Coordinates of C-alpha atoms in Angstrom, one line a residue:
X1236 CA -10.1 19.6 -6.3
X1237 CA -12.5 19.5 -3.4
X1238 CA -15.5 17.3 -3.6
X1239 CA -19.0 18.8 -2.9
X1240 CA -21.2 15.8 -3.5
X1241 CA -23.5 16.8 -0.6
X1242 CA -24.6 20.0 -2.4
X1243 CA -27.0 18.2 -4.8
X1244 CA -27.7 14.5 -5.4
X1245 CA -29.9 15.0 -8.5
X1246 CA -30.8 18.1 -10.4
X1247 CA -34.5 18.8 -10.2
X1248 CA -35.1 17.1 -6.9
X1249 CA -37.9 19.1 -5.3
X1250 CA -36.7 18.8 -1.8
X1251 CA -34.0 17.4 0.5
X1252 CA -36.4 14.7 1.6
X1253 CA -36.8 13.4 -2.0
X1254 CA -33.1 13.2 -2.5
X1255 CA -32.6 11.5 0.8
X1256 CA -35.2 9.0 0.0
X1257 CA -33.6 8.2 -3.3
X1258 CA -30.2 7.6 -1.7
X1259 CA -31.7 5.6 1.1
X1260 CA -33.4 3.3 -1.5
X1261 CA -30.1 2.9 -3.4
X1262 CA -28.3 2.1 -0.2
X1263 CA -30.8 -0.6 0.7
X1264 CA -30.9 -2.2 -2.8
X1265 CA -27.5 -1.6 -4.4
X1266 CA -24.5 -0.7 -2.3
X1267 CA -23.0 -3.7 -0.3
X1268 CA -22.2 -2.7 3.2
X1269 CA -23.7 0.8 2.7
X1270 CA -26.2 2.3 5.1
X1271 CA -27.8 5.7 5.5
X1272 CA -27.7 8.2 8.3
X1273 CA -30.6 10.2 9.5
X1274 CA -30.1 12.7 6.7
X1275 CA -30.3 10.0 4.0
X1276 CA -26.5 10.2 3.3
X1277 CA -24.6 7.0 2.6
X1278 CA -22.0 5.9 5.1
X1279 CA -19.9 2.8 5.5
X1280 CA -18.4 1.1 8.5
X1281 CA -14.9 1.9 7.4
X1282 CA -13.2 5.2 8.0
X1283 CA -12.6 7.4 5.0
X1284 CA -8.8 7.4 5.0
X1285 CA -6.4 7.6 2.1
X1286 CA -3.5 5.3 1.5
X1287 CA -2.2 8.2 -0.5
X1288 CA 0.3 8.4 -3.3
X1289 CA 1.4 11.7 -2.0
X1290 CA -1.2 13.8 -3.7
X1291 CA -3.9 12.4 -1.6
X1292 CA -5.3 10.3 -4.4
X1293 CA -4.8 9.2 -8.0
X1294 CA -7.1 11.9 -9.2
X1295 CA -6.1 14.7 -6.9
X1296 CA -9.5 14.3 -5.2
X1297 CA -10.9 16.0 -8.2
X1298 CA -14.3 16.6 -9.8
X1299 CA -16.4 13.5 -10.5
X1300 CA -19.9 12.8 -11.6
X1301 CA -22.5 12.4 -8.9
X1302 CA -25.3 10.7 -11.0
X1303 CA -26.5 7.6 -9.3
X1304 CA -27.6 4.4 -11.1
X1305 CA -31.3 3.8 -11.8
X1306 CA -33.3 2.1 -9.0
X1307 CA -34.4 -0.6 -11.5
X1308 CA -31.4 -2.9 -11.8
X1309 CA -30.4 -4.4 -15.1
X1310 CA -30.9 -8.1 -15.8
X1311 CA -27.9 -10.3 -16.1
X1312 CA -26.0 -10.1 -19.4
X1313 CA -26.1 -13.2 -21.6
X1314 CA -23.0 -15.5 -21.6
X1315 CA -20.6 -15.2 -24.5
X1316 CA -21.4 -17.4 -27.4
X1317 CA -25.2 -17.6 -26.7
X1318 CA -26.0 -15.8 -29.9
X1319 CA -27.5 -12.4 -30.5
X1320 CA -29.9 -11.2 -27.9
X1321 CA -31.8 -8.1 -27.1
X1322 CA -29.6 -5.8 -24.8
X1323 CA -30.7 -6.2 -21.2
X1324 CA -31.5 -3.5 -18.8
X1325 CA -31.6 0.2 -19.2
X1326 CA -29.4 2.5 -21.2
X1327 CA -27.3 3.2 -18.1
X1328 CA -26.3 -0.5 -18.2
X1329 CA -24.7 -0.1 -21.6
X1330 CA -21.0 0.3 -21.8
X1331 CA -19.2 1.3 -25.0
X1332 CA -17.6 -1.7 -26.7
X1333 CA -13.9 -0.6 -26.7
X1334 CA -14.2 0.8 -23.1
X1335 CA -15.7 -2.5 -21.9
X1336 CA -13.0 -4.5 -23.6
X1337 CA -10.4 -2.3 -21.9
X1338 CA -11.9 -3.0 -18.5
X1339 CA -12.1 -6.7 -19.1
X1340 CA -8.5 -6.9 -20.5
X1341 CA -7.2 -5.1 -17.4
X1342 CA -9.0 -7.6 -15.2
X1343 CA -7.4 -10.5 -17.1
X1344 CA -3.9 -9.0 -16.8
X1345 CA -4.3 -8.3 -13.0
X1346 CA -5.7 -11.8 -12.4
X1347 CA -2.4 -13.1 -13.7
X1348 CA 0.1 -10.6 -12.3
X1349 CA -1.7 -10.0 -9.0
X1350 CA -4.2 -12.9 -8.5
X1351 CA -4.6 -12.2 -4.8
X1352 CA -6.1 -8.8 -5.6
X1353 CA -9.4 -10.2 -7.0
X1354 CA -10.0 -7.1 -9.1
X1355 CA -13.4 -7.2 -10.8
X1356 CA -13.7 -5.3 -14.1
X1357 CA -17.0 -3.9 -12.9
X1358 CA -15.0 -1.8 -10.3
X1359 CA -13.0 -0.2 -13.2
X1360 CA -16.4 0.4 -15.0
X1361 CA -17.8 2.0 -11.9
X1362 CA -14.8 4.3 -11.5
X1363 CA -14.8 5.0 -15.3
X1364 CA -18.4 6.0 -15.1
X1365 CA -17.9 8.4 -12.2
X1366 CA -14.7 9.9 -13.5
X1367 CA -15.4 10.4 -17.2
X1368 CA -18.8 8.9 -18.1
X1369 CA -17.0 6.0 -19.7
X1370 CA -14.7 8.2 -21.8
X1371 CA -17.5 10.5 -22.7
X1372 CA -19.8 7.7 -23.8
X1373 CA -17.0 5.8 -25.6
X1374 CA -15.7 8.5 -27.9
X1375 CA -12.5 6.6 -28.6
X1376 CA -10.7 5.3 -31.7
X1377 CA -10.1 1.7 -32.5
X1378 CA -6.9 1.7 -30.4
X1379 CA -8.8 3.1 -27.4
X1380 CA -7.5 6.6 -27.5
X1381 CA -10.0 9.4 -26.9
X1382 CA -10.6 11.7 -29.9
X1383 CA -9.8 14.7 -27.7
X1384 CA -8.2 15.0 -24.3
X1385 CA -10.4 14.6 -21.2
X1386 CA -9.2 17.1 -18.8
X1387 CA -10.4 18.2 -15.4
X1388 CA -10.4 21.8 -14.1
X1389 CA -7.2 23.6 -13.2
X1390 CA -6.1 22.7 -9.8
X1391 CA -5.4 26.3 -8.9
X1392 CA -7.0 26.3 -5.5
X1393 CA -10.1 28.1 -6.8
X1394 CA -12.8 25.6 -5.6
X1395 CA -10.3 22.7 -5.9
X1396 CA -7.0 21.7 -4.4
X1397 CA -3.9 23.7 -5.3
X1398 CA -1.4 21.5 -7.2
X1399 CA 1.2 23.4 -9.1
X1400 CA 2.4 22.0 -12.5
X1401 CA 4.4 18.8 -12.2
X1402 CA 4.8 17.8 -15.8
X1403 CA 5.5 21.1 -17.6
X1404 CA 2.2 20.6 -19.4
X1405 CA 3.3 17.3 -21.0
X1406 CA 0.1 15.5 -20.2
X1407 CA -2.5 18.2 -19.5
X1408 CA -1.2 21.1 -21.6
X1409 CA -1.0 23.4 -18.6
X1410 CA 2.4 24.5 -17.4
X1411 CA 1.0 26.5 -14.5
X1412 CA -1.3 24.0 -12.7
X1413 CA -2.0 20.3 -12.9
X1414 CA -5.3 18.9 -14.2
X1415 CA -6.7 15.4 -14.1
X1416 CA -6.2 13.6 -17.4
X1417 CA -7.9 10.9 -19.4
X1418 CA -10.8 8.4 -19.0
X1419 CA -9.7 7.5 -15.5
X1420 CA -8.7 11.1 -14.5
X1421 CA -5.1 10.6 -13.3
X1422 CA -3.2 13.7 -12.3
X1423 CA 0.2 14.0 -14.0
X1424 CA 2.4 13.3 -11.0
X1425 CA 0.5 10.1 -10.3
X1426 CA 0.5 8.9 -14.0
X1427 CA 4.3 9.5 -14.1
X1428 CA 4.9 6.4 -12.0
X1429 CA 1.5 4.6 -12.1
X1430 CA 1.1 4.7 -15.9
X1431 CA 0.9 1.4 -17.8
X1432 CA 0.9 0.2 -21.4
X1433 CA -2.4 -1.7 -21.7
X1434 CA -2.7 -2.1 -25.4
X1435 CA 0.9 -3.1 -26.2
X1436 CA 1.8 -0.2 -28.4
X1437 CA 4.9 0.7 -26.4
X1438 CA 3.4 3.9 -25.0
X1439 CA 1.8 4.8 -21.7
X1440 CA -0.9 7.3 -22.6
X1441 CA -3.4 8.5 -19.9
X1442 CA -5.8 9.4 -22.8
X1443 CA -5.9 5.7 -23.9
X1444 CA -8.6 3.7 -22.2
X1445 CA -6.6 0.5 -22.3
X1446 CA -3.6 2.2 -20.6
X1447 CA -5.7 4.1 -18.1
X1448 CA -7.8 1.1 -17.1
X1449 CA -4.7 -1.1 -16.5
X1450 CA -3.0 1.7 -14.6
X1451 CA -6.1 2.1 -12.4
X1452 CA -6.2 -1.6 -11.8
X1453 CA -2.6 -1.7 -10.6
X1454 CA -3.2 1.4 -8.5
X1455 CA -6.2 -0.2 -6.8
X1456 CA -4.3 -3.4 -6.2
X1457 CA -1.4 -1.8 -4.4
X1458 CA -0.3 -2.9 -0.9
X1459 CA -1.3 -6.5 -1.5
X1460 CA -5.0 -5.6 -1.2
X1461 CA -7.6 -8.3 -1.6
X1462 CA -10.6 -6.4 -3.2
X1463 CA -13.0 -9.3 -2.3
X1464 CA -12.8 -8.0 1.2
X1465 CA -15.1 -5.1 1.7
X1466 CA -12.7 -3.1 4.0
X1467 CA -9.9 -3.5 1.5
X1468 CA -12.2 -2.5 -1.4
X1469 CA -13.2 0.6 0.5
X1470 CA -9.6 1.6 1.1
X1471 CA -8.7 1.1 -2.5
X1472 CA -11.6 3.4 -3.7
X1473 CA -10.8 6.0 -1.1
X1474 CA -7.2 5.9 -2.2
X1475 CA -8.4 6.8 -5.7
X1476 CA -10.4 9.8 -4.5
X1477 CA -10.5 10.4 -0.8
X1478 CA -14.1 11.3 -0.3
X1479 CA -16.8 9.3 1.5
X1480 CA -19.4 10.4 -1.0
X1481 CA -17.2 9.3 -3.8
X1482 CA -16.8 5.9 -2.2
X1483 CA -20.6 5.5 -1.9
X1484 CA -21.2 6.6 -5.5
X1485 CA -18.6 4.1 -6.9
X1486 CA -20.0 1.3 -4.7
X1487 CA -23.5 2.0 -6.1
X1488 CA -22.3 1.7 -9.7
X1489 CA -20.2 -1.3 -8.9
X1490 CA -23.2 -3.2 -7.6
X1491 CA -25.4 -2.0 -10.5
X1492 CA -22.9 -3.3 -13.0
X1493 CA -22.5 -6.5 -11.2
X1494 CA -26.2 -7.2 -11.8
X1495 CA -25.8 -7.0 -15.5
X1496 CA -24.4 -4.9 -18.4
X1497 CA -24.5 -5.0 -22.1
X1498 CA -22.2 -3.7 -24.9
X1499 CA -23.2 -0.7 -26.9
X1500 CA -21.4 0.8 -29.9
X1501 CA -18.6 3.3 -29.2
X1502 CA -19.8 6.8 -28.9
X1503 CA -23.3 5.9 -28.0
X1504 CA -23.0 5.5 -24.2
X1505 CA -25.2 7.6 -21.9
X1506 CA -23.6 10.7 -20.5
X1507 CA -23.9 11.8 -16.9
X1508 CA -25.2 15.3 -16.2
X1509 CA -24.3 16.2 -12.6
X1510 CA -20.9 16.6 -11.1
X1511 CA -19.3 17.9 -7.9
X1512 CA -18.6 21.3 -9.4
X1513 CA -22.4 21.9 -9.8
X1514 CA -22.7 20.8 -13.4
X1515 CA -20.2 23.0 -15.2
X1516 CA -20.5 20.6 -18.1
X1517 CA -21.5 17.0 -18.8
X1518 CA -18.0 16.2 -20.1
X1519 CA -14.9 16.9 -18.1
X1520 CA -12.8 18.6 -20.7
X1521 CA -10.9 21.8 -21.2
X1522 CA -13.3 24.6 -21.2
X1523 CA -12.7 28.1 -22.4
X1524 CA -11.3 30.4 -19.8
X1525 CA -14.4 32.3 -18.5
X1526 CA -14.4 36.0 -18.8
X1527 CA -13.7 37.7 -15.5
X1528 CA -16.9 38.7 -13.7
X1529 CA -17.8 42.3 -14.0
X1530 CA -17.2 44.1 -10.7
X1531 CA -20.3 45.2 -8.9
X1532 CA -21.3 48.7 -9.7
X1533 CA -20.1 51.0 -7.0
X1534 CA -23.0 53.2 -5.9
X1535 CA -22.3 56.9 -6.0
X1536 CA -21.5 58.3 -2.5
X1537 CA -24.3 60.3 -1.0
X1538 CA -24.0 64.0 -1.3
X1539 CA -22.5 65.5 1.8
X1540 CA -24.1 68.4 3.6
X1541 CA -21.7 71.0 4.9
X1542 CA -21.7 71.3 8.6
X1543 CA -22.9 74.7 9.9
X1544 CA -20.1 77.1 10.4
X1545 CA -18.9 77.2 14.0
X1546 CA -19.2 80.3 16.0
X1547 CA -15.4 80.7 15.9
X1548 CA -15.6 81.2 12.1
X1549 CA -13.6 78.1 11.3
X1550 CA -13.9 76.4 7.9
X1551 CA -16.3 73.6 7.3
X1552 CA -15.4 70.0 6.3
X1553 CA -17.7 67.4 4.6
X1554 CA -18.6 64.3 6.7
X1555 CA -16.6 61.2 5.6
X1556 CA -18.7 59.1 3.1
X1557 CA -20.1 55.9 4.5
X1558 CA -18.4 52.6 3.4
X1559 CA -19.4 51.6 -0.1
X1560 CA -21.9 48.8 0.0
X1561 CA -21.1 45.7 -2.1
X1562 CA -17.3 46.0 -1.9
X1563 CA -15.9 42.5 -1.1
X1564 CA -13.6 42.2 1.8
X1565 CA -10.1 41.1 1.0
X1566 CA -9.7 37.4 1.6
X1567 CA -8.1 36.3 4.8
X1568 CA -4.6 35.0 4.3
X1569 CA -4.5 31.2 4.1
X1570 CA -2.5 29.7 7.1
X1571 CA 0.5 27.7 6.0
X1572 CA 0.2 23.9 5.9
X1573 CA 2.8 21.7 7.6
X1574 CA 4.2 21.1 4.1
X1575 CA 4.7 24.8 3.5
X1576 CA 7.0 25.0 6.6
X1577 CA 9.4 22.3 5.4
X1578 CA 12.8 23.7 4.5
X1579 CA 14.8 20.5 3.9
X1580 CA 15.0 16.7 4.3
X1581 CA 17.4 15.1 6.7
X1582 CA 18.5 11.5 7.0
X1583 CA 17.2 9.9 10.1
X1584 CA 19.6 7.1 10.6
X1585 CA 19.4 5.0 7.5
X1586 CA 22.0 2.2 7.5
X1587 CA 23.8 0.8 4.5
X1588 CA 21.3 -0.8 2.1
X1589 CA 22.6 -4.2 1.0
X1590 CA 20.8 -7.4 0.3
X1591 CA 21.2 -10.7 -1.6
X1592 CA 19.2 -11.2 -4.8
X1593 CA 15.7 -12.3 -3.9
X1594 CA 15.9 -11.4 -0.2
X1595 CA 14.3 -8.6 1.7
X1596 CA 16.6 -5.8 2.9
X1597 CA 17.2 -5.7 6.6
X1598 CA 17.5 -1.9 6.5
X1599 CA 14.9 0.7 5.7
X1600 CA 15.2 4.3 4.4
X1601 CA 14.2 6.8 7.1
X1602 CA 14.1 10.6 6.6
X1603 CA 12.9 13.6 8.7
X1604 CA 11.3 16.8 7.4
X1605 CA 12.5 19.9 9.1
X1606 CA 12.0 23.6 9.2
X1607 CA 14.8 26.1 8.5
X1608 CA 15.5 26.2 12.2
X1609 CA 15.8 22.4 12.3
X1610 CA 12.4 21.7 13.9
X1611 CA 10.7 18.5 13.0
X1612 CA 7.5 18.8 10.9
X1613 CA 4.7 16.2 11.3
X1614 CA 1.9 15.3 8.9
X1615 CA 4.0 15.9 5.7
X1616 CA 3.8 13.4 2.8
X1617 CA 7.2 12.0 1.7
X1618 CA 7.4 10.0 -1.5
X1619 CA 10.0 7.2 -1.8
X1620 CA 10.8 6.2 -5.4
X1621 CA 13.0 3.3 -6.6
X1622 CA 15.2 4.6 -9.4
X1623 CA 17.5 2.8 -11.8
X1624 CA 17.9 -0.4 -13.7
X1625 CA 16.6 -2.8 -11.1
X1626 CA 13.7 -5.2 -10.4
X1627 CA 13.7 -4.4 -6.7
X1628 CA 10.4 -3.2 -5.2
X1629 CA 8.9 -2.2 -2.0
X1630 CA 6.9 -4.7 -0.1
X1631 CA 3.7 -5.2 -2.1
X1632 CA 5.4 -5.0 -5.4
X1633 CA 5.3 -1.2 -6.0
X1634 CA 8.2 1.1 -6.9
X1635 CA 6.7 4.2 -5.3
X1636 CA 5.4 4.6 -1.7
X1637 CA 4.2 7.7 0.1
X1638 CA 4.4 7.9 3.9
X1639 CA 3.1 10.7 6.2
X1640 CA 5.7 11.9 8.7
X1641 CA 4.9 11.1 12.4
X1642 CA 5.0 13.4 15.3
X1643 CA 8.8 13.3 15.2
X1644 CA 8.8 14.4 11.6
X1645 CA 10.0 11.0 10.5
X1646 CA 8.9 8.9 7.5
X1647 CA 10.2 5.4 7.0
X1648 CA 9.9 3.7 3.6
X1649 CA 8.4 0.2 3.4
X1650 CA 10.9 -2.7 3.3
X1651 CA 12.8 -3.1 0.1
X1652 CA 12.7 -6.5 -1.6
X1653 CA 15.6 -7.3 -3.9
X1654 CA 14.9 -8.8 -7.3
X1655 CA 17.2 -11.0 -9.3
X1656 CA 19.2 -8.1 -10.9
X1657 CA 22.4 -7.4 -9.1
X1658 CA 24.1 -4.1 -8.7
X1659 CA 23.3 -0.6 -7.4
X1660 CA 20.0 1.3 -7.6
X1661 CA 18.7 4.4 -5.9
X1662 CA 15.9 5.1 -3.4
X1663 CA 14.9 8.7 -3.7
X1664 CA 13.0 10.6 -1.0
X1665 CA 11.1 13.8 -1.9
X1666 CA 8.6 16.0 -0.2
X1667 CA 5.3 16.0 -2.0
X1668 CA 3.9 19.4 -2.7
X1669 CA 7.2 21.2 -1.8
X1670 CA 10.2 22.0 -3.9
X1671 CA 13.0 21.1 -1.6
X1672 CA 16.1 19.0 -2.4
X1673 CA 15.5 15.3 -2.2
X1674 CA 17.7 12.7 -0.7
X1675 CA 19.2 9.8 -2.6
X1676 CA 20.2 6.5 -1.1
X1677 CA 22.3 3.9 -2.9
X1678 CA 21.1 0.3 -2.4
X1679 CA 23.1 -2.7 -3.6
X1680 CA 21.9 -6.2 -4.6
X1681 CA 24.5 -8.9 -4.5
X1682 CA 24.5 -12.4 -5.9
X1683 CA 23.2 -15.1 -3.6
X1684 CA 26.1 -16.4 -1.6
X1685 CA 27.2 -19.6 0.3
X1686 CA 29.6 -19.9 3.1
X1687 CA 29.4 -23.7 3.4
X1688 CA 29.3 -26.6 1.0
X1689 CA 28.8 -30.2 2.0
X1690 CA 28.2 -33.5 0.2
X1691 CA 24.8 -35.1 0.7
X1692 CA 26.3 -38.5 0.6
X1693 CA 29.4 -40.1 2.2
X1694 CA 29.7 -42.8 -0.5
X1695 CA 33.3 -43.1 -1.9
X1696 CA 33.5 -42.1 -5.5
X1697 CA 35.4 -44.8 -7.5
X1698 CA 35.7 -45.9 -11.1
X1699 CA 37.7 -48.2 -13.3
X1700 CA 39.7 -46.8 -16.2
X1701 CA 37.5 -46.0 -19.2
X1702 CA 34.3 -46.5 -17.1
X1703 CA 31.8 -44.1 -15.5
X1704 CA 31.3 -43.3 -11.8
X1705 CA 28.2 -45.0 -10.4
X1706 CA 27.3 -42.1 -8.2
X1707 CA 26.8 -38.4 -9.1
X1708 CA 28.2 -35.7 -6.9
X1709 CA 25.5 -33.8 -5.1
X1710 CA 26.2 -30.9 -2.6
X1711 CA 24.2 -28.6 -0.4
X1712 CA 25.0 -24.9 0.0
X1713 CA 24.1 -22.9 3.1
X1714 CA 24.7 -19.3 4.1
X1715 CA 24.7 -18.4 7.8
X1716 CA 23.2 -21.8 8.5
X1717 CA 20.3 -21.1 6.1
X1718 CA 19.6 -22.7 2.7
X1719 CA 21.5 -20.9 0.0
X1720 CA 19.4 -21.1 -3.1
X1721 CA 20.3 -19.6 -6.5
X1722 CA 24.0 -19.5 -5.7
X1723 CA 26.3 -19.6 -8.7
X1724 CA 28.9 -22.3 -8.7
X1725 CA 31.8 -23.7 -10.8
X1726 CA 33.1 -27.3 -10.8
X1727 CA 36.6 -28.2 -12.0
X1728 CA 38.8 -31.3 -12.1
X1729 CA 42.0 -29.6 -10.7
X1730 CA 45.6 -30.7 -10.7
X1731 CA 46.1 -30.7 -7.0
X1732 CA 45.0 -29.2 -3.7
X1733 CA 47.6 -26.5 -4.2
X1734 CA 47.0 -26.0 -7.9
X1735 CA 43.5 -25.1 -8.9
X1736 CA 44.2 -25.1 -12.7
X1737 CA 42.2 -27.6 -14.8
X1738 CA 43.7 -31.1 -15.0
X1739 CA 44.2 -32.4 -18.6
X1740 CA 43.7 -36.0 -17.6
X1741 CA 41.7 -38.2 -15.3
X1742 CA 37.9 -38.0 -14.7
X1743 CA 35.8 -35.7 -16.9
X1744 CA 32.3 -34.6 -17.7
X1745 CA 30.6 -34.6 -21.1
X1746 CA 29.0 -31.6 -22.8
X1747 CA 25.8 -31.6 -24.9
X1748 CA 27.8 -32.9 -27.9
X1749 CA 29.5 -35.7 -25.9
X1750 CA 32.8 -34.0 -25.8
X1751 CA 35.2 -34.1 -22.8
X1752 CA 35.0 -31.1 -20.4
X1753 CA 36.7 -30.8 -17.1
X1754 CA 35.2 -27.5 -16.0
X1755 CA 31.5 -26.7 -15.6
X1756 CA 30.4 -23.1 -15.3
X1757 CA 27.1 -21.3 -14.8
X1758 CA 25.9 -23.8 -12.2
X1759 CA 23.3 -22.8 -9.6
X1760 CA 21.9 -24.3 -6.5
X1761 CA 18.2 -25.0 -6.6
X1762 CA 15.5 -23.8 -4.2
X1763 CA 16.7 -26.2 -1.5
X1764 CA 20.3 -25.2 -1.9
X1765 CA 21.2 -28.4 -3.7
X1766 CA 23.5 -28.8 -6.7
X1767 CA 23.7 -32.2 -8.5
X1768 CA 26.5 -32.5 -11.0
X1769 CA 26.3 -34.5 -14.3
X1770 CA 27.8 -37.9 -14.5
X1771 CA 31.5 -38.3 -14.3
X1772 CA 33.6 -40.6 -16.6
X1773 CA 37.2 -41.8 -16.4
X1774 CA 39.9 -42.0 -19.0
X1775 CA 42.5 -44.6 -18.9
X1776 CA 44.6 -42.8 -16.3
X1777 CA 44.6 -44.3 -12.8
X1778 CA 45.1 -42.5 -9.5
X1779 CA 43.4 -40.2 -7.1
X1780 CA 42.0 -37.0 -8.6
X1781 CA 40.3 -33.9 -7.1
X1782 CA 37.0 -32.3 -8.0
X1783 CA 36.8 -28.7 -6.7
X1784 CA 33.5 -26.9 -6.4
X1785 CA 33.5 -23.1 -5.8
X1786 CA 30.6 -20.8 -5.1
X1787 CA 29.9 -17.1 -4.9
X1788 CA 30.6 -16.1 -1.3
X1789 CA 33.7 -18.1 -1.0
X1790 CA 32.4 -21.6 -0.1
X1791 CA 34.7 -24.3 -1.5
X1792 CA 34.5 -28.1 -1.4
X1793 CA 37.1 -30.6 -2.7
X1794 CA 35.9 -34.2 -3.5
X1795 CA 38.2 -37.1 -4.1
X1796 CA 37.7 -39.2 -7.2
X1797 CA 39.6 -42.5 -7.4
X1798 CA 40.3 -44.4 -10.6
X1799 CA 41.7 -47.9 -10.2
X1800 CA 41.8 -51.1 -12.2
X1801 CA 39.3 -53.7 -11.0
X1802 CA 40.7 -56.2 -8.5
X1803 CA 41.6 -59.6 -10.0
X1804 CA 40.9 -62.8 -8.3
X1805 CA 43.4 -65.6 -8.1
X1806 CA 42.1 -69.0 -9.2

């Protein structure tokens, strides 16, 4: 879906100068960090690059509304709880109640899950305005689902990007080509991994404004972005739709909404009227398939005049008719893109993927895109996806990352960060926009381990029969000389150094009910690698006993416990 914002800023502008002046005024009064060039177009100091999800953007760089906010900014909205007031500002400052609630709820969720992102709900409102006119003016039910699907045009390469169907029509109802879907206009391939359940109904529906707003918030907050930094904010918006004009339009609405908004009833929001496809409808939605244009009438060829008979008596032939005017020339063949030339993916030296729970993997997945002849292909998007029952992520907390191959045709996935779930999962590499076999890599997360255990005190552990030990046993676990936190351990009063079975006499622990136990399971070292055992008690048996502590990874420590009668003094 190619953007053509520069074609027309506002319908009815009498000249380019008028439109340029309007944008210049907006740039001066509303868009932070936005300036204008000598043509009155908005620019920013940051380069328009996409952090890409593999399709270039969340929306497929699709159609969007180009209407700009009014020059007269709204006044600030009243604070909650101040009582009924007259709505402030113009009609453009009104946001439908359910849609506004969805934006604010998404901001609240992101402030908890990704506080460093600093996502303002007004950014979601700005994108929602530009993408769907706030869900067609708030035409949603009480649960936030649009009454009818909001669909962008077919991405069939006819005026827009060419994106063949990726969802078998599940989201957009089109099994031939993809379309942007819902209030925030996600393309199906992006929604498949970016979708969220924003209203807690157990479903991820791109046509639900709560789900779509939360998904958009997470999408904008990828890569540990801080949206309070202008350059990071610009990157996030460009990642949503990779167009400088789109960036400027969203920034203008963002600043407008920051200056004040008010709530309006669902279904009564103002609708935009101009879009990048030259106003094919105020509402992005499936439109009936237009009738094919009638071919231009072919003028009748002029009558031919027979040539005079030659002196040799030969026959006459009519002159060839001139070329028929108005006949379109056949389109030139489109040159193949780098992606079109990819025949297969090859591994590019990926080592075994193993890490301890909570740690970052030392190894990264690296692949190479190649032609049939084995030649490397640069500038191809490769998508890496974490698959399986795991809480592992890439750096930044995402489970999907898209990397463009370098001049050697290589793409390296971001570092993997192991979660707390142990076991195997898969990292899958696929070529975006090309149906070639992907590569699967098995990654393994093991439990935290320790290779050394040591007591934190050298105090001898002694007790009298029937008494309790004065000191508790505390040990520190390390792995390769580093603190080993979260390591599972077991403590047992054993029979002897050669017999690790549980002793049935001697020192003991007490469980929650005060009963005698001589084996403690499910122990774990803390963040500092420390493990402090409960108090030990002695029965009436004297002697030297052994407490054995074992950890995952093979670290073992044996501690002596001495039970002896108190020394008596001779009078």
